[in-house]
XYZ file of C-alpha atoms in Angstrom:
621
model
C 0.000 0.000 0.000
C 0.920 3.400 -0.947
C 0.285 6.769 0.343
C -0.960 7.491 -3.494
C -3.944 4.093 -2.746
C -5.324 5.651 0.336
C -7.892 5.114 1.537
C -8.446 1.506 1.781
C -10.518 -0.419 -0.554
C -11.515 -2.233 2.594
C -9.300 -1.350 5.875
C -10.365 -4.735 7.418
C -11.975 -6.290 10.731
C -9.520 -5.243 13.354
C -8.365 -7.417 16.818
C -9.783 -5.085 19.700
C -9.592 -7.575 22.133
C -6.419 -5.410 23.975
C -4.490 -2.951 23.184
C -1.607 -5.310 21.711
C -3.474 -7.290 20.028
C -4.731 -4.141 17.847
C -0.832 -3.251 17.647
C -0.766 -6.588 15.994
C -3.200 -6.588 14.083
C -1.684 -3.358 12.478
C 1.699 -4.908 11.808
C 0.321 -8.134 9.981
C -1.925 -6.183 7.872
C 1.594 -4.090 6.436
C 4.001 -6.889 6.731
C 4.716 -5.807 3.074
C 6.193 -2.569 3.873
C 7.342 -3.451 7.078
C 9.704 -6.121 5.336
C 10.434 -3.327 3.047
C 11.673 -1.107 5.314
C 13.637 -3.667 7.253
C 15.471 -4.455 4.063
C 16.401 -0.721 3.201
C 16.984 -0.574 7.108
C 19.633 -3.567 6.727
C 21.466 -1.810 4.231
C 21.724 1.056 6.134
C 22.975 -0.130 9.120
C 25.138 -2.694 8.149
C 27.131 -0.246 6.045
C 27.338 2.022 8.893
C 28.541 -1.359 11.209
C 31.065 -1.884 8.309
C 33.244 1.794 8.436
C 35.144 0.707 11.699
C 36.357 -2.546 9.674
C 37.017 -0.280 6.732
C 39.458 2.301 9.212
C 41.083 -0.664 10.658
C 42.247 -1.716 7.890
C 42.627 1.369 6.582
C 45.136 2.446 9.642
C 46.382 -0.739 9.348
C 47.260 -0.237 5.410
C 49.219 3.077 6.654
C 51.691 1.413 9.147
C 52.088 -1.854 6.625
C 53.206 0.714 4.245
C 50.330 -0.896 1.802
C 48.900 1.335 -0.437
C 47.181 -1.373 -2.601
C 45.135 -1.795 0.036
C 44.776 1.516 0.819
C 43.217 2.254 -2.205
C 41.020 -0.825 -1.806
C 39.855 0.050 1.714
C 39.061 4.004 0.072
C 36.982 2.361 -2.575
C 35.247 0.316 0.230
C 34.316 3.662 2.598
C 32.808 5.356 -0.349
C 30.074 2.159 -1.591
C 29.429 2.415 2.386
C 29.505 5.592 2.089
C 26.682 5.451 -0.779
C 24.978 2.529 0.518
C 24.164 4.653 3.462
C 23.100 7.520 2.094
C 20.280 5.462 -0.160
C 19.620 3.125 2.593
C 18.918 5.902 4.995
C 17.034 8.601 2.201
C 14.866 4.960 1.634
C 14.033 3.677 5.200
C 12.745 6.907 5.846
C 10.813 6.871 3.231
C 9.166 3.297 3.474
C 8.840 3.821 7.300
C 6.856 7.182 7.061
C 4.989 5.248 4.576
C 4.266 2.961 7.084
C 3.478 5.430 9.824
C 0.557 7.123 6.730
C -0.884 4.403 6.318
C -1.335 2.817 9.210
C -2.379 6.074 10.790
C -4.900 6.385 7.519
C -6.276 2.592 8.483
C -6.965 3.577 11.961
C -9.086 6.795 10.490
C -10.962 4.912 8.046
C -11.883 2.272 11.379
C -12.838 4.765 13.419
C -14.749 6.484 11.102
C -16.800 3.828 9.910
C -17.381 2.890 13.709
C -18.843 6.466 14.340
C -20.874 5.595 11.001
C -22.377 2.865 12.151
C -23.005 4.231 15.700
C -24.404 7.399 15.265
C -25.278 9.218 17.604
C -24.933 6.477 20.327
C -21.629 6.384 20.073
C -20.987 9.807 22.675
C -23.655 8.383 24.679
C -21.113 5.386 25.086
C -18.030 6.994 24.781
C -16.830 10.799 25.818
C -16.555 13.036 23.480
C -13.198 13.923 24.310
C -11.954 10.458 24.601
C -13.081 10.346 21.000
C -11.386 13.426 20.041
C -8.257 11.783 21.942
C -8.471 8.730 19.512
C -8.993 10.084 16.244
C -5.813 12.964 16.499
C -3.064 12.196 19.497
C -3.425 8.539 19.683
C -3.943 7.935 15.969
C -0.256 9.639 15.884
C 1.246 7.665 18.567
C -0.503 4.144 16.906
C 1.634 5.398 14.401
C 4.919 6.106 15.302
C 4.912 2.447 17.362
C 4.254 0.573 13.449
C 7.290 3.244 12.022
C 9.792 2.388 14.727
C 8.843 -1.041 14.733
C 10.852 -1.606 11.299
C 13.392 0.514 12.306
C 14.164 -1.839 15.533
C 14.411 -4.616 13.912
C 16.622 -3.531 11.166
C 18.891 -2.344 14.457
C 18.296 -5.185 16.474
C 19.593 -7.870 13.670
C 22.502 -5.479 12.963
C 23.599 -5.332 16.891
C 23.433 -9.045 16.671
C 25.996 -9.692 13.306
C 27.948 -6.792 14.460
C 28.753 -8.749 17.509
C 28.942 -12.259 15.886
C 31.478 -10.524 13.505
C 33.437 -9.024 16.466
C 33.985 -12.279 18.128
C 34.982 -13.815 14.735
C 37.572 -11.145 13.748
C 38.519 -10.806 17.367
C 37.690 -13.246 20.126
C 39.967 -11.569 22.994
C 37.274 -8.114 22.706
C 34.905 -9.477 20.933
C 33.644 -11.357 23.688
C 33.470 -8.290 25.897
C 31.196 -7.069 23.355
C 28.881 -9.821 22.925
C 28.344 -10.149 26.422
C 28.333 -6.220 26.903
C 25.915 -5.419 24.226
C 22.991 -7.781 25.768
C 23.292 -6.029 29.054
C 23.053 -2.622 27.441
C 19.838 -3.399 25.713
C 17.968 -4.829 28.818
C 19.549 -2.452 31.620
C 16.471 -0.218 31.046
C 13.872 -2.912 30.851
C 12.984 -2.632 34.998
C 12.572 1.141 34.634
C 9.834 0.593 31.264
C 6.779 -0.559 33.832
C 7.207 2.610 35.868
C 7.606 5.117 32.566
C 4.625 3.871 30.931
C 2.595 4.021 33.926
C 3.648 7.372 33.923
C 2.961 7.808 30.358
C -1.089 6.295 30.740
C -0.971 8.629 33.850
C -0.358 11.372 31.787
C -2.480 10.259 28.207
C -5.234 10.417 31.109
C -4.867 14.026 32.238
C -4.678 14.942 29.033
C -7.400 12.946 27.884
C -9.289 14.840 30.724
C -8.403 18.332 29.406
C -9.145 17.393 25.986
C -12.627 16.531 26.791
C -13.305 19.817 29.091
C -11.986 22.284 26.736
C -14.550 20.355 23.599
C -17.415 20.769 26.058
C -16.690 24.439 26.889
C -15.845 25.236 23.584
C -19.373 23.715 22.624
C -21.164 25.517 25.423
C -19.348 29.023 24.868
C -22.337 30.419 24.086
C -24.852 29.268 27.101
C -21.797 29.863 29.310
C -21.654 33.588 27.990
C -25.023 33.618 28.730
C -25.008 33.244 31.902
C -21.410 34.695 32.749
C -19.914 31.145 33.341
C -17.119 31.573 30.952
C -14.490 32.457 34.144
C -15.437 28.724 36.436
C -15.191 26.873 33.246
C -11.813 28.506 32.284
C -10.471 27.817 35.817
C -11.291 24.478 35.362
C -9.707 24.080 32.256
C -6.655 26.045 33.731
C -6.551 23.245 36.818
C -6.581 20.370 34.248
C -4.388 21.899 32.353
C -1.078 22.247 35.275
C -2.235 18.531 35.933
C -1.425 17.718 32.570
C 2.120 19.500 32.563
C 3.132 17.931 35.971
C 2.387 14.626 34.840
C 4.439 15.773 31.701
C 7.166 16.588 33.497
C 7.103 13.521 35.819
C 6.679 11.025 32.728
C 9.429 12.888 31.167
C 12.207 12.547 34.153
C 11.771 9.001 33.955
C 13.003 8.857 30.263
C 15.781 11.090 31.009
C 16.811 9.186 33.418
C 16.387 5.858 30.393
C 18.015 7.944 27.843
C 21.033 8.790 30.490
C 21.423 5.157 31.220
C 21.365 4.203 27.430
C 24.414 7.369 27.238
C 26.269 5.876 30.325
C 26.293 2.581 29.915
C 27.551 2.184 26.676
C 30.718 4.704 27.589
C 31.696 2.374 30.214
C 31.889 -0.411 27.612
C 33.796 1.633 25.702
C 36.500 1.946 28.515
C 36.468 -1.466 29.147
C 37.143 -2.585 25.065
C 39.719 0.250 25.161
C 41.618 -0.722 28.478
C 41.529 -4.124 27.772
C 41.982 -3.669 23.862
C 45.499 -1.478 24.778
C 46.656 -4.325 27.287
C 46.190 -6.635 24.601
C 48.277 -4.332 21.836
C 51.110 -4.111 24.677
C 50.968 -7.608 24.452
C 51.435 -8.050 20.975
C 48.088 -10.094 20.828
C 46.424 -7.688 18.587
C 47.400 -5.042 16.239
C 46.799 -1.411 15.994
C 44.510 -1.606 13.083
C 41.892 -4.181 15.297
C 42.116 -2.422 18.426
C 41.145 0.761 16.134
C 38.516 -1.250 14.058
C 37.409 -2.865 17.764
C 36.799 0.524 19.275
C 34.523 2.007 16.422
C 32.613 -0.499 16.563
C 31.532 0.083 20.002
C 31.157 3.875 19.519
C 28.700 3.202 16.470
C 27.165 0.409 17.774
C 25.845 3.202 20.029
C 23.579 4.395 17.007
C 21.344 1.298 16.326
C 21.084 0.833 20.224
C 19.188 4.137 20.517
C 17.034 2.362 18.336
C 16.103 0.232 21.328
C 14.996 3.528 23.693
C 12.935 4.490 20.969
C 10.848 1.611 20.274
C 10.467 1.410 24.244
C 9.158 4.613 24.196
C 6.923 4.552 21.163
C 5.071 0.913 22.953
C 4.979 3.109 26.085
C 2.726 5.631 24.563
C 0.918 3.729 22.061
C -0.096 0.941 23.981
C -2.767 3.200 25.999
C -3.350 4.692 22.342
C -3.802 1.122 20.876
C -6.170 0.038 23.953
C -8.106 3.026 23.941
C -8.851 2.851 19.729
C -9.817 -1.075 20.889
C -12.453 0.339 22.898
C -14.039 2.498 20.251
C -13.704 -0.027 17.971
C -15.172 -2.835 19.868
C -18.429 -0.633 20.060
C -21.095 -2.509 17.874
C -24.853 -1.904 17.136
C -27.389 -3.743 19.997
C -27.243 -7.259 18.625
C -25.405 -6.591 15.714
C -26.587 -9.272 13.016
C -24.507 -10.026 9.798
C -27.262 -8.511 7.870
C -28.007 -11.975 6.290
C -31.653 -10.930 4.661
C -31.253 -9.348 0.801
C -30.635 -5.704 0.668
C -34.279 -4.654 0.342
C -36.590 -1.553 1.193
C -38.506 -2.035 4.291
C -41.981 -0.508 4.720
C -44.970 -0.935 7.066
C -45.677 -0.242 10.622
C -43.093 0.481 12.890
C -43.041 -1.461 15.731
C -40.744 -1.415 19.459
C -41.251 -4.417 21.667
C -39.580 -3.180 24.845
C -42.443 -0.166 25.015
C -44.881 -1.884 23.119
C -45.012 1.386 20.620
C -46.695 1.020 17.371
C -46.407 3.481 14.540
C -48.509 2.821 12.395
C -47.775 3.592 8.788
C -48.013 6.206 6.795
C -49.329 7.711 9.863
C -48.136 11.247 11.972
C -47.523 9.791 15.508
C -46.243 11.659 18.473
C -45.099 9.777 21.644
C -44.861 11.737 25.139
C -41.891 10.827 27.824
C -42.049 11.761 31.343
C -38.210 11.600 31.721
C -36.175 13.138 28.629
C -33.503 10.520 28.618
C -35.747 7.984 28.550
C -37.102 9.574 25.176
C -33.608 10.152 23.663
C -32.635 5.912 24.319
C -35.830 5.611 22.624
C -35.270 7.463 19.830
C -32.008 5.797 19.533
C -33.725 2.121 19.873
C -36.028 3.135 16.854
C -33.355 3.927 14.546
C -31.622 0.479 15.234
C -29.542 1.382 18.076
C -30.948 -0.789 21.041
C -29.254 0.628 24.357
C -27.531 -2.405 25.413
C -26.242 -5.300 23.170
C -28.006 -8.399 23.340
C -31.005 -7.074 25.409
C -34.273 -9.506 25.205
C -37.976 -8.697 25.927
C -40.686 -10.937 27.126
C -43.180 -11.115 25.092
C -46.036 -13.538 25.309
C -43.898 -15.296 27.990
C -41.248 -15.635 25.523
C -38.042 -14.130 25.106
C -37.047 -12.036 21.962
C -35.069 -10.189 20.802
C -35.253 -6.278 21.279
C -34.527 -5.049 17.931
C -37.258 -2.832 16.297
C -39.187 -4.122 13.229
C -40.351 -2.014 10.427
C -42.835 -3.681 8.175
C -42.469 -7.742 10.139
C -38.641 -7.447 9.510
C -36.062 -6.599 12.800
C -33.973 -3.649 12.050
C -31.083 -6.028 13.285
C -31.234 -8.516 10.148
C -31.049 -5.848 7.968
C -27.556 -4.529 6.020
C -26.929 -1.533 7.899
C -26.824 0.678 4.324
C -30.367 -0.486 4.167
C -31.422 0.332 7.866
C -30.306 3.830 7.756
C -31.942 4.035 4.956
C -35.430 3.234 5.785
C -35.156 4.731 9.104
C -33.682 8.413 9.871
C -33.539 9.507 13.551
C -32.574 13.243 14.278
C -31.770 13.576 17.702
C -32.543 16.146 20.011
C -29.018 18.109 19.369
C -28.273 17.549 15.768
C -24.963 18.681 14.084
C -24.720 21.456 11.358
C -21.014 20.560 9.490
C -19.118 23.727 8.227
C -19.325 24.675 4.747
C -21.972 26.337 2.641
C -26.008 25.870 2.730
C -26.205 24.038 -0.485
C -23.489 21.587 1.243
C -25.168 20.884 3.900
C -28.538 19.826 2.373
C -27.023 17.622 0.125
C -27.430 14.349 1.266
C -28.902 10.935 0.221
C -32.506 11.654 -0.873
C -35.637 10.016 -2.742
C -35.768 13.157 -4.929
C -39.282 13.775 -4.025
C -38.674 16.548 -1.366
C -36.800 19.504 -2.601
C -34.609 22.205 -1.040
C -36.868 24.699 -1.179
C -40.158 22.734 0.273
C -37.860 21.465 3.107
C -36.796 24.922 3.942
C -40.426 26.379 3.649
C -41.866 23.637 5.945
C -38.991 24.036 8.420
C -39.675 27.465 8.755
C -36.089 28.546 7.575
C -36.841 32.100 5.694
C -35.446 34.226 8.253
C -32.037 31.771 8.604
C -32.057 31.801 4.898
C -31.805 35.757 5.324
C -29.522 35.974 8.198
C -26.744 34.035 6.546
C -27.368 36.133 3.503
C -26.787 39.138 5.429
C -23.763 37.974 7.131
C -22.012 36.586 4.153
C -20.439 39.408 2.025
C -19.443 37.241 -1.459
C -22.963 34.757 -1.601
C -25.388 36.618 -3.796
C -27.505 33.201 -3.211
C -28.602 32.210 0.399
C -27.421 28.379 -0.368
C -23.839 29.652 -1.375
C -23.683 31.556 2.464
C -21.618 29.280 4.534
C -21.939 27.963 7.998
C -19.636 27.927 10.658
C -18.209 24.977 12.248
C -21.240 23.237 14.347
C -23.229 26.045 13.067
C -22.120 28.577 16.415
C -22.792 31.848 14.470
C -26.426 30.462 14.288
C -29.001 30.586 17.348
C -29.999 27.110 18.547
C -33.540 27.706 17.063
C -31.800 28.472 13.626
C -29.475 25.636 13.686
C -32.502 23.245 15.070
C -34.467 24.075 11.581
C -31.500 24.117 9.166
C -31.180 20.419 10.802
C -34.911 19.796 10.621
C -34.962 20.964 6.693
C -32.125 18.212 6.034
C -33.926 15.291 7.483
C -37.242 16.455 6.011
C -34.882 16.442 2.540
C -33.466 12.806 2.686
C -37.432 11.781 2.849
C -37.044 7.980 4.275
C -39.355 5.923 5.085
C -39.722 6.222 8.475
C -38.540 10.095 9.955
C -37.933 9.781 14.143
C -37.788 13.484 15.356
C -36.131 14.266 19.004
C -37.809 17.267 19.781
C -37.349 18.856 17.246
C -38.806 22.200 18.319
C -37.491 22.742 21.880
C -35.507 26.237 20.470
C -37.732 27.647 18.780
C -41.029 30.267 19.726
C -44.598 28.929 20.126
C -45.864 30.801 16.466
C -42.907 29.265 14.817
C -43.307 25.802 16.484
C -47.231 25.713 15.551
C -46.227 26.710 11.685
C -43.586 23.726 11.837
C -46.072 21.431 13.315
C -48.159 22.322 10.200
C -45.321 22.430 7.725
C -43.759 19.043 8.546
C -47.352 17.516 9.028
C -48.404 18.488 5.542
C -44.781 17.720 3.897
C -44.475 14.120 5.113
C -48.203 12.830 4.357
C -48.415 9.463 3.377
C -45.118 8.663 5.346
C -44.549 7.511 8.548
C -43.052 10.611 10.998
C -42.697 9.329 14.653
C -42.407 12.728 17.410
C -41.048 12.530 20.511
C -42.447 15.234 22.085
C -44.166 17.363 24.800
C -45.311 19.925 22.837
C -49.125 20.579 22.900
C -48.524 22.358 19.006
C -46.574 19.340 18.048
C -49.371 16.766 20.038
C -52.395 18.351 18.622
C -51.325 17.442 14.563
C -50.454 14.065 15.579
C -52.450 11.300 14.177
C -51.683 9.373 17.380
C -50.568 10.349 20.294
C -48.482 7.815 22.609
C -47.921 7.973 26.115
C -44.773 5.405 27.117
C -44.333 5.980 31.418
C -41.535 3.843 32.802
C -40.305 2.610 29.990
C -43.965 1.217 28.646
C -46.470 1.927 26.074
C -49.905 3.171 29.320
C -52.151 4.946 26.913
C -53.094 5.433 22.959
C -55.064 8.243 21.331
C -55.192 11.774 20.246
C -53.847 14.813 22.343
C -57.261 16.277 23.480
C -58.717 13.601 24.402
C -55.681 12.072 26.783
C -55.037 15.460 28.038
C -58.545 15.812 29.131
C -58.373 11.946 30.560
C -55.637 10.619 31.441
C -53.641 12.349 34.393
C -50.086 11.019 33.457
C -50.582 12.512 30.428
C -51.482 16.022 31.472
C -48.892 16.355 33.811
C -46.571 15.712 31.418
C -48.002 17.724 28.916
C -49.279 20.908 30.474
C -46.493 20.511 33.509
C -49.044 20.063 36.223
C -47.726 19.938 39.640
C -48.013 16.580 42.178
C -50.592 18.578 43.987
C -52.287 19.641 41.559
C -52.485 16.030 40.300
C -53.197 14.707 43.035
C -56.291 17.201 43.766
C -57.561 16.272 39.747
C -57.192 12.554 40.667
C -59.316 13.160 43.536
C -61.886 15.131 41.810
C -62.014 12.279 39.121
C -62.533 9.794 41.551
C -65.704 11.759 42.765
C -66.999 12.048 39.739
C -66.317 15.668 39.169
C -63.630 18.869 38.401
C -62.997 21.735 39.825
C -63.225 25.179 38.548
C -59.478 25.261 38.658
C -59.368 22.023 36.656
C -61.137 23.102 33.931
C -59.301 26.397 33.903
C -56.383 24.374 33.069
C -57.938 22.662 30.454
C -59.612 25.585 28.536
C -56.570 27.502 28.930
C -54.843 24.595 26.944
C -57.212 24.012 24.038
C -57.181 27.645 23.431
C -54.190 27.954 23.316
C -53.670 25.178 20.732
C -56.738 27.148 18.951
C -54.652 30.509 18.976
C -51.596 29.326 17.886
C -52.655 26.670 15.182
């Protein structure tokens, strides 16, 4: 694979089991250009290893008086000399290579995860932990599959640089061979306490990274109501944690990479003490003791080889554990999508709740506790909130998936679940770039730009980001800011709105979609999106009376459970759940209308309530 080839025809099914296992996984799935790079790696670093043979004899020509072999030994330096440079100039090449596109793989992974997950996935994951994964630990991932070539090359030249040693000179090649070893694993006792260190610190920083997205994402409630300075001191306090544990990580490798310095000077004076002994001795000659010593003082260069890919595990093995966990994130019961890519149609139906949407049909469904509403908007588009959850039903167990039209949303190919169902969640993104941009997605072609814009109610954003753009003569060419922040939430909640109401699936699941916007504009959406998706099937999750009274059903799920079926009025009028829900009724005041019920009768105050309500549906509508 080639930088050129990205991105990956298919990047594969990676081993998340642990974080090396996924390292792995990585390096088998590039052996090709890891064996490349160990080859060009070879080259280099064996014709480095061979210069102190080439100035032993070279020295040794001189005081022989030899000047054939002078020349010889000349000719020698410069092919190491050239071998060098292109093994060098090559193994950097093939190793960033391999850092690209194993950096690339672990991007096109991740990004198909978040695909597949949707929204659920920050409602299983941090944001910040996500952030963490797809920039900083994609790098480090990275540099561990680079240097991994890189150590190798080093580690089989340390090894024939010291077989050679003993061969051309037992008497200090020995102390070599049996020096060398000890250099390489001195450190090893110190690695458990720098990477805990290093985790310690990915942590903290992990930590930070995740405050500063939130605050940056709230700036403009936290403006609002002048939290800007606690936020900021938190930030600041998460930030100094982050240093010290920078600094503390980073003694502990000074303290390796002084060790990896001092060690292999002492072996130096020990070759060169005993290596002048010897030469007093007439055991060896001047040429080997000088060939002897520069051996040891390069061998120095493929040994820092060793700190390096010590360091790089260090860091990327929290990396590589952490990208396991994102990976390893699957849809609820996650079939192989055996059935036939088909188009799914019918009612839609949830058999934890017991909801029913029929289809075709406009039906709104009413949640006493919000979250509970947002895991059930989740469940509907295919996302069930735990993996491998069952329901009884009938006295039987079965599985939780939603079914559209008989089938479970679970047996279809994911490409064709999305399809049929589209949920828009309660805080939908707007990507950067221009208007026309952002409304082109996947579509039937029966809804256009324009009609989704009208029914979202979008002709003052359509004017506001003409306004504030100075080169767009056409509202669509305006552009957006990242997230949409130079937007109000009500502005970004329609733009969103208009975009789902665009791609025109087959079944449309809508978070509350009107929670930003003013009671005129709501009951002109409510309208709008009413008239636009006739004849499909729109599910609401809502407690909007503007939004409940253009419902074709109304649904009322309490404690996780489908407890009553109709249309707003009529629920609101009998069924007290309902209305405290709906029109925010108090316990006491509940608990008087229950009362009253019971006797057969309402108060004055009761029906105040209720007239109150229907008129102002009557108003506003």
């Amino acid at each position: 694979m080639q930088i050129q080839d990205l991105p990956y025809p298919d990047p594969g099914v990676p081993d998340t089991r642990s974080g090396p296992r996924f390292l792995w996984w990585l390096g088998r799935n590039q052996l090709g250009g890891q064996l490349k790079a160990l080859a060009w790696g070879l080259l280099h670093f064996v014709a480095v290893s061979v210069l102190p043979f080439c100035v032993g004899l070279a020295v040794q020509a001189v005081i022989d008086h030899s000047g054939t072999r002078l020349a010889l030994t000349g000719a020698l330096m410069v092919l190491c000399g050239a071998c060098i440079a292109l093994g060098e100039a090559m193994l950097h090449r093939a190793a960033v290579t391999n850092w690209i596109t194993a950096a690339a793989r672990v991007q096109q992974l991740l990004a198909r995860r978040t695909a597949q997950l949707g929204s659920a996935l920050t409602r299983r994951v941090a944001a910040g932990e996500v952030v963490a994964v797809s920039t900083g630990d994609v790098e480090k991932i990275g540099w561990f599959v680079e240097g991994m070539s890189r150590f190798t090359a080093a580690a089989v030249t340390v090894v024939l640089v010291c077989v050679g040693l003993v061969v051309y000179q037992p008497a200090l090649g020995v102390i070599v061979a049996v020096g060398v070893p000890v250099l390489a694993v001195a450190v090893l006792p110190l690695l458990p306490r720098a990477t805990r260190r290093a985790d310690f610190q990915r942590e903290k920083a992990g930590r930070a990274t995740e405050l500063a997205s939130d605050t940056v994402a709230g700036l403009r409630v936290l403006r609002g109501i002048g939290g800007e300075e606690l936020f900021l001191d938190r930030y600041r306090r998460a930030s100094q944690e982050v240093r010290r544990a920078a600094v503390r990580s980073a003694r502990m490798w000074s303290l390796i990479s002084a060790i990896q310095v001092l060690l292999p000077g002492l072996l130096m004076i020990a070759v060169v003490w005993r290596g002048v002994q010897l030469a007093r001795d007439g055991r060896i000659t001047v040429g080997e003791l000088v060939t002897v010593y520069s051996a040891v003082m390069l061998l120095t260069y493929p040994l820092r080889h060793f700190e390096e890919i010590a360091m790089a595990y260090s860091f990327s093995r929290p990396s590589a554990r952490r990208a396991a966990r994102v990976l390893s994130l699957e849809r609820a019961m996650d079939s192989d999508g055996s059935r036939a890519a088909e188009d799914p149609s019918g009612d839609l139906y949830d058999p934890v709740t017991g909801l029913l949407a029929p289809a075709g049909r406009f039906t709104a469904v009413v949640c006493g506790d919000p979250d509970a509403a947002g895991l059930l908007a989740e469940r509907l588009g295919g996302h069930a909130s735990e993996r491998g959850a069952e329901v009884l039903v009938g006295g039987v167990p079965r599985s939780s998936s939603v079914v559209l039209g008989g089938v479970p949303l679970d047996d279809l190919p994911l490409d064709s679940a999305r399809t049929a169902v589209l949920v828009q969640d309660k805080d939908p993104v707007l990507l950067s770039g221009s208007l026309r941009e952002l409304l082109d997605v996947p579509a039937s072609g029966l809804v256009s730009a324009d009609a989704a814009l009208a029914a979202a109610q979008c002709g003052d954003v359509l004017d506001a980001l003409a306004q504030g753009s100075l080169d767009a003569e056409d509202p669509m060419d305006a552009r957006i800011t990242e997230r949409g922040r130079s937007l109000s939430g009500g502005q970004r909640q329609r733009l969103a709105l208009a975009r789902s109401l665009i791609t025109d699936p087959e079944v449309l699941v809508l978070d509350e979609p009107t929670s930003a916007v003013d009671s005129h504009t709501e009951a002109r959406i409510a309208d709008g999106v009413r008239s636009l998706r006739a004849g499909r099937t729109t599910v609401v999750l809502t407690s909007s009376p503007l939004l409940l009274d253009q419902a074709d059903r109304v649904v009322l799920v309490d404690d996780g459970e489908v407890v009553a079926v109709g249309v707003h009025r009529d629920l609101v009028r009998d069924e007290p759940r309902y209305r405290a829900v709906v029109t925010r009724e108090t316990e006491e005041e509940a608990a008087e209308a229950a009362a009253q019920a019971a006797l057969g009768g309402v108060t004055v105050d009761d029906e105040a309530v209720l007239d109150g309500v229907l008129e102002e549906i009557e108003e506003t509508a």
